[in-house]
């Protein structure tokens, strides 16, 4: 078998009202951080339950460190899988201290080994000295890190994270996703996160599986998902943008309402094809020196920049970034230009 910590092969999962996951395959390398990203109802949490051992397979296989965990006829019980899990509900024991919460899964360890592991994890999650605190004495972010440490304490082969940051505010979610990534990398634990939040996925994962209706649309790095999406669904789901009509003019060029655009590689469409190109707000910039004018129809202040909505002369509305000190008025005509090398092109 190929070297992989987690190997999911062609699994199908269903409930009474129909198929939830169909012919799903995915693998994670040792110490790799993966993510299942998709809208509610696409099968993310059901997959996590199957990996943890709480959901039966209709078909397919799940392997972990070359050990078979699940088939349609065979299922290793959850407690013997070597899999840790952090749920959306933190569920710390309120009557136990931080240290006692972390030690909950270490009953087979000696007291000396427990104390060493607890100290190691408290240092790792930046809560050293708080071992005698109770959960109610901690902030939400601190409680989340304790829950993570408790799941990591037995040194699981795989750690599953089921939307663990969803109850926190947006700023804290982003910060914790990055912190958890650093912690897991430091401890060398392979992990799989479930989320519907694109920023959270980008902050956390080495590779992300974008899911839709029980299938993987694309399993790739955050950079490739954003800049080289393989479908319109992936393009829209991982970040804002709009489609505009275009026509292929040459092996590397298309004509568009913004003029002739050149790609950095040969296009997979014959010359003369009607296509659509996907433009994000960071592809279009406010440029006072540009001869191409558009009408400002909306703006959103983002601190360091404005997100403008500009209407092209053909009626298409696109997002456009502008420095925050460029405070133009709605209805004003402003110059715009493209800052793009790689075109995202789809058939029309």
Coordinates of C-alpha atoms in Angstrom, one line a residue:
X1 CA 0.0 0.0 0.0
X2 CA 1.1 3.6 -0.6
X3 CA 2.5 5.5 2.3
X4 CA -0.5 7.2 3.9
X5 CA -1.7 7.8 7.5
X6 CA -5.4 7.8 6.4
X7 CA -6.7 6.0 3.4
X8 CA -10.4 6.2 2.4
X9 CA -11.3 4.1 -0.7
X10 CA -14.5 4.4 -2.7
X11 CA -16.8 4.6 0.4
X12 CA -20.6 5.0 0.2
X13 CA -22.6 6.2 3.2
X14 CA -26.4 6.4 3.5
X15 CA -29.3 7.1 5.8
X16 CA -32.8 6.0 5.4
X17 CA -33.7 8.9 3.3
X18 CA -31.0 8.4 0.8
X19 CA -27.3 8.4 -0.1
X20 CA -25.2 10.9 1.7
X21 CA -21.7 10.1 0.4
X22 CA -21.1 8.3 -2.9
X23 CA -17.8 6.8 -4.1
X24 CA -15.6 9.0 -1.9
X25 CA -11.8 8.5 -1.9
X26 CA -9.2 10.5 0.0
X27 CA -5.8 10.0 1.6
X28 CA -3.7 12.0 4.1
X29 CA 0.1 11.6 4.5
X30 CA 1.6 11.2 7.9
X31 CA 1.6 14.5 9.8
X32 CA -0.5 16.1 7.1
X33 CA -3.4 18.4 8.0
X34 CA -6.5 18.0 5.8
X35 CA -9.9 19.6 5.6
X36 CA -13.4 18.7 4.4
X37 CA -14.9 22.0 3.2
X38 CA -18.4 22.4 1.9
X39 CA -21.9 23.7 2.6
X40 CA -24.3 22.2 5.2
X41 CA -25.7 18.8 4.1
X42 CA -22.8 17.8 1.7
X43 CA -21.7 14.8 3.9
X44 CA -18.7 16.3 5.8
X45 CA -19.8 15.3 9.3
X46 CA -21.1 11.9 8.2
X47 CA -17.7 11.2 6.8
X48 CA -16.0 12.2 10.0
X49 CA -18.4 9.9 11.9
X50 CA -17.5 7.0 9.6
X51 CA -13.7 7.6 10.1
X52 CA -14.3 7.7 13.9
X53 CA -16.3 4.4 13.8
X54 CA -19.7 5.7 14.6
X55 CA -21.2 5.3 11.1
X56 CA -21.4 2.0 9.1
X57 CA -20.2 1.9 5.5
X58 CA -22.4 0.7 2.6
X59 CA -19.3 -0.1 0.7
X60 CA -15.6 0.8 0.4
X61 CA -12.8 0.8 3.0
X62 CA -11.1 3.0 5.6
X63 CA -7.5 2.4 6.6
X64 CA -5.3 4.0 9.2
X65 CA -1.6 3.3 9.4
X66 CA -2.1 0.3 7.1
X67 CA -4.7 -1.2 9.5
X68 CA -8.2 -1.8 8.1
X69 CA -10.7 0.0 10.2
X70 CA -14.0 -0.3 8.3
X71 CA -15.7 -2.1 5.4
X72 CA -19.4 -2.9 4.9
X73 CA -18.9 -6.1 7.0
X74 CA -16.1 -5.1 9.4
X75 CA -15.8 -2.2 11.8
X76 CA -13.2 -1.7 14.5
X77 CA -15.0 -0.1 17.5
X78 CA -14.2 3.6 18.0
X79 CA -12.2 3.2 21.2
X80 CA -9.7 0.8 19.5
X81 CA -9.1 2.9 16.4
X82 CA -6.4 5.3 17.8
X83 CA -8.5 8.2 16.6
X84 CA -9.1 11.4 18.7
X85 CA -12.0 13.7 18.1
X86 CA -12.8 17.3 19.0
X87 CA -16.5 18.2 18.7
X88 CA -18.4 21.4 18.0
X89 CA -19.5 21.2 21.6
X90 CA -16.3 21.5 23.6
X91 CA -17.8 19.5 26.4
X92 CA -15.1 19.9 29.0
X93 CA -15.9 18.4 32.4
X94 CA -16.9 21.4 34.6
X95 CA -16.0 19.8 37.9
X96 CA -12.4 18.8 36.7
X97 CA -9.4 21.1 36.5
X98 CA -7.6 21.8 33.2
X99 CA -5.0 19.2 34.1
X100 CA -7.7 16.6 35.1
X101 CA -9.5 17.3 31.8
X102 CA -6.4 16.7 29.8
X103 CA -5.5 13.5 31.8
X104 CA -9.0 12.0 31.2
X105 CA -7.9 9.7 28.4
X106 CA -4.6 8.8 30.1
X107 CA -5.9 6.2 32.6
X108 CA -3.4 3.6 31.4
X109 CA -0.4 5.9 31.8
X110 CA 1.7 6.2 35.0
X111 CA 1.3 9.3 37.1
X112 CA 4.7 10.4 36.1
X113 CA 4.0 10.0 32.4
X114 CA 0.7 11.8 32.8
X115 CA 2.3 14.7 34.6
X116 CA 5.0 15.0 31.9
X117 CA 2.4 14.8 29.0
X118 CA 0.1 17.4 30.7
X119 CA 3.0 19.8 31.2
X120 CA 4.2 19.3 27.6
X121 CA 0.7 20.0 26.2
X122 CA 0.0 23.0 28.4
X123 CA 3.3 24.5 27.2
X124 CA 2.3 23.7 23.6
X125 CA -1.1 25.3 23.8
X126 CA 0.3 28.3 25.7
X127 CA -1.6 27.7 28.9
X128 CA 1.3 26.8 31.2
X129 CA 0.5 27.6 34.8
X130 CA -3.2 27.3 34.3
X131 CA -3.4 23.6 35.1
X132 CA -5.4 24.1 38.3
X133 CA -8.0 26.4 36.7
X134 CA -11.6 25.1 36.1
X135 CA -13.3 25.5 32.7
X136 CA -15.5 28.4 33.8
X137 CA -12.4 30.3 34.7
X138 CA -11.2 30.2 31.1
X139 CA -12.0 32.2 28.0
X140 CA -13.7 30.5 25.1
X141 CA -10.5 30.3 23.2
X142 CA -8.6 28.8 26.2
X143 CA -11.4 26.2 26.7
X144 CA -11.0 25.3 23.0
X145 CA -7.3 24.7 23.4
X146 CA -7.9 22.6 26.5
X147 CA -10.3 20.4 24.5
X148 CA -7.7 20.1 21.8
X149 CA -5.0 19.1 24.3
X150 CA -7.4 16.5 25.9
X151 CA -7.9 14.9 22.4
X152 CA -4.2 15.1 21.7
X153 CA -3.0 13.7 25.1
X154 CA -3.1 10.0 24.2
X155 CA -1.1 10.7 21.0
X156 CA -3.8 9.5 18.6
X157 CA -2.8 8.3 15.1
X158 CA -5.4 10.7 13.7
X159 CA -7.2 13.7 15.2
X160 CA -10.7 14.6 13.8
X161 CA -12.0 18.1 14.3
X162 CA -15.8 18.6 13.7
X163 CA -16.3 22.4 13.3
X164 CA -14.6 23.0 16.7
X165 CA -14.5 26.8 16.2
X166 CA -18.1 27.4 15.1
X167 CA -19.2 28.8 18.4
X168 CA -16.5 31.5 18.5
X169 CA -16.4 35.0 17.0
X170 CA -14.9 35.4 13.5
X171 CA -11.6 36.9 14.6
X172 CA -11.0 34.3 17.3
X173 CA -11.9 31.5 14.9
X174 CA -9.2 32.6 12.4
X175 CA -6.6 33.0 15.1
X176 CA -7.4 29.6 16.7
X177 CA -7.3 27.7 13.4
X178 CA -3.8 29.0 12.8
X179 CA -2.8 28.2 16.4
X180 CA -4.2 24.7 16.2
X181 CA -2.3 24.1 13.0
X182 CA 1.0 25.1 14.7
X183 CA 0.2 22.9 17.7
X184 CA -0.6 19.8 15.6
X185 CA 2.5 20.4 13.4
X186 CA 4.6 20.7 16.5
X187 CA 3.3 17.4 17.9
X188 CA 3.4 15.6 14.5
X189 CA -0.3 14.6 14.5
X190 CA -2.2 13.9 11.3
X191 CA -5.6 15.6 11.4
X192 CA -8.8 16.2 9.4
X193 CA -10.9 19.3 10.0
X194 CA -14.6 19.7 9.0
X195 CA -15.8 23.2 8.3
X196 CA -18.0 25.3 6.0
X197 CA -15.7 28.4 6.5
X198 CA -13.2 29.0 3.7
X199 CA -11.0 31.2 5.8
X200 CA -10.8 28.7 8.6
X201 CA -9.9 26.0 6.1
X202 CA -7.1 28.1 4.5
X203 CA -5.7 29.0 7.9
X204 CA -5.6 25.3 9.0
X205 CA -5.0 22.8 6.2
X206 CA -2.2 21.6 3.9
X207 CA -4.8 20.3 1.5
X208 CA -8.5 20.8 1.3
X209 CA -11.3 18.6 -0.2
X210 CA -14.1 20.9 -1.4
X211 CA -17.3 18.8 -1.2
X212 CA -20.7 19.1 -2.8
X213 CA -23.6 16.6 -2.7
X214 CA -21.4 13.8 -1.2
X215 CA -18.6 14.1 -3.7
X216 CA -15.2 15.7 -3.8
X217 CA -15.1 18.5 -6.4
X218 CA -11.4 19.2 -5.9
X219 CA -8.7 18.1 -3.4
X220 CA -5.9 20.5 -3.5
X221 CA -3.7 23.1 -1.7
X222 CA -5.4 26.3 -0.6
X223 CA -3.4 28.2 -3.2
X224 CA -4.5 26.0 -6.1
X225 CA -8.2 26.0 -5.0
X226 CA -8.2 29.8 -5.0
X227 CA -6.2 30.5 -8.1
X228 CA -6.9 27.3 -10.2
X229 CA -10.4 26.0 -9.3
X230 CA -11.5 23.1 -11.5
X231 CA -15.2 24.0 -11.5
X232 CA -17.5 27.1 -11.1
X233 CA -18.7 25.6 -7.8
X234 CA -15.2 25.5 -6.3
X235 CA -14.4 28.9 -7.7
X236 CA -17.4 30.5 -6.0
X237 CA -17.2 28.5 -2.8
X238 CA -13.6 29.4 -1.8
X239 CA -13.9 33.1 -2.4
X240 CA -16.0 35.9 -4.0
X241 CA -15.9 36.5 -7.7
X242 CA -18.0 36.9 -10.9
X243 CA -18.2 35.3 -14.3
X244 CA -17.9 37.4 -17.4
X245 CA -18.4 36.3 -21.0
X246 CA -15.3 36.0 -23.3
X247 CA -14.1 34.4 -26.5
X248 CA -10.9 32.6 -27.1
X249 CA -8.8 34.6 -29.6
X250 CA -5.6 32.6 -29.5
X251 CA -3.8 29.8 -27.8
X252 CA -3.2 32.0 -24.7
X253 CA -5.6 34.9 -25.1
X254 CA -9.3 35.8 -24.8
X255 CA -11.3 38.9 -25.7
X256 CA -13.5 40.3 -23.0
X257 CA -15.4 43.5 -21.9
X258 CA -12.0 44.5 -20.4
X259 CA -10.1 44.0 -23.6
X260 CA -7.8 41.1 -24.7
X261 CA -6.5 39.2 -21.8
X262 CA -3.4 36.9 -22.0
X263 CA -2.9 33.7 -20.0
X264 CA 0.4 32.4 -18.6
X265 CA -0.2 29.0 -20.2
X266 CA -2.0 27.5 -23.3
X267 CA -5.7 27.4 -22.9
X268 CA -7.6 24.1 -23.2
X269 CA -10.2 25.6 -25.6
X270 CA -10.1 26.0 -29.4
X271 CA -9.8 29.4 -30.9
X272 CA -13.3 30.9 -31.4
X273 CA -14.8 29.2 -28.4
X274 CA -17.3 31.1 -26.3
X275 CA -16.1 30.8 -22.6
X276 CA -16.5 32.5 -19.3
X277 CA -13.7 33.8 -17.2
X278 CA -13.9 34.0 -13.4
X279 CA -12.6 37.3 -11.9
X280 CA -12.1 37.9 -8.2
X281 CA -11.9 41.3 -6.5
X282 CA -8.1 41.0 -6.3
X283 CA -7.9 40.6 -10.1
X284 CA -9.4 44.0 -10.7
X285 CA -7.8 47.1 -9.2
X286 CA -8.8 50.8 -9.0
X287 CA -6.4 52.6 -11.3
X288 CA -6.6 56.4 -11.8
X289 CA -4.4 56.2 -14.9
X290 CA -6.5 53.5 -16.7
X291 CA -8.4 54.5 -19.8
X292 CA -11.0 51.9 -19.0
X293 CA -13.8 53.5 -17.0
X294 CA -16.5 51.8 -14.9
X295 CA -19.3 53.2 -12.6
X296 CA -19.0 52.8 -8.9
X297 CA -22.3 51.2 -7.7
X298 CA -21.3 49.9 -4.2
X299 CA -18.5 50.1 -1.7
X300 CA -17.6 48.4 1.5
X301 CA -14.9 49.7 3.9
X302 CA -12.5 47.0 5.0
X303 CA -10.0 49.1 6.9
X304 CA -6.8 48.8 4.8
X305 CA -8.9 48.9 1.6
X306 CA -12.3 49.4 0.1
X307 CA -14.1 46.6 -1.7
X308 CA -15.8 48.5 -4.6
X309 CA -18.6 47.1 -6.8
X310 CA -18.1 48.6 -10.3
X311 CA -20.5 48.3 -13.2
X312 CA -18.9 47.8 -16.6
X313 CA -20.4 49.4 -19.7
X314 CA -22.0 46.1 -20.7
X315 CA -23.9 46.0 -17.3
X316 CA -21.6 43.4 -15.6
X317 CA -20.9 44.2 -11.9
X318 CA -17.5 43.1 -10.6
X319 CA -15.7 43.4 -7.3
X320 CA -12.6 45.7 -7.2
X321 CA -10.1 46.5 -4.4
X322 CA -9.0 50.0 -3.8
X323 CA -6.7 51.6 -1.2
X324 CA -8.8 52.9 1.8
X325 CA -7.7 56.5 1.1
X326 CA -9.4 56.4 -2.3
X327 CA -12.9 57.3 -1.1
X328 CA -14.9 57.7 -4.3
X329 CA -18.6 58.4 -4.3
X330 CA -21.4 56.0 -5.5
X331 CA -22.2 56.8 -9.1
X332 CA -18.7 58.2 -9.9
X333 CA -16.8 57.0 -12.9
X334 CA -13.4 55.5 -12.0
X335 CA -10.6 53.9 -13.8
X336 CA -10.0 50.1 -13.4
X337 CA -7.4 47.7 -14.7
X338 CA -6.7 44.0 -14.4
X339 CA -3.8 42.6 -12.3
X340 CA -3.9 39.0 -13.4
X341 CA -1.6 36.5 -15.0
X342 CA -3.5 33.2 -14.8
X343 CA -7.0 33.2 -16.2
X344 CA -9.6 31.0 -14.7
X345 CA -11.6 29.9 -17.8
X346 CA -14.7 27.7 -17.9
X347 CA -16.9 26.6 -20.9
X348 CA -20.0 28.7 -21.5

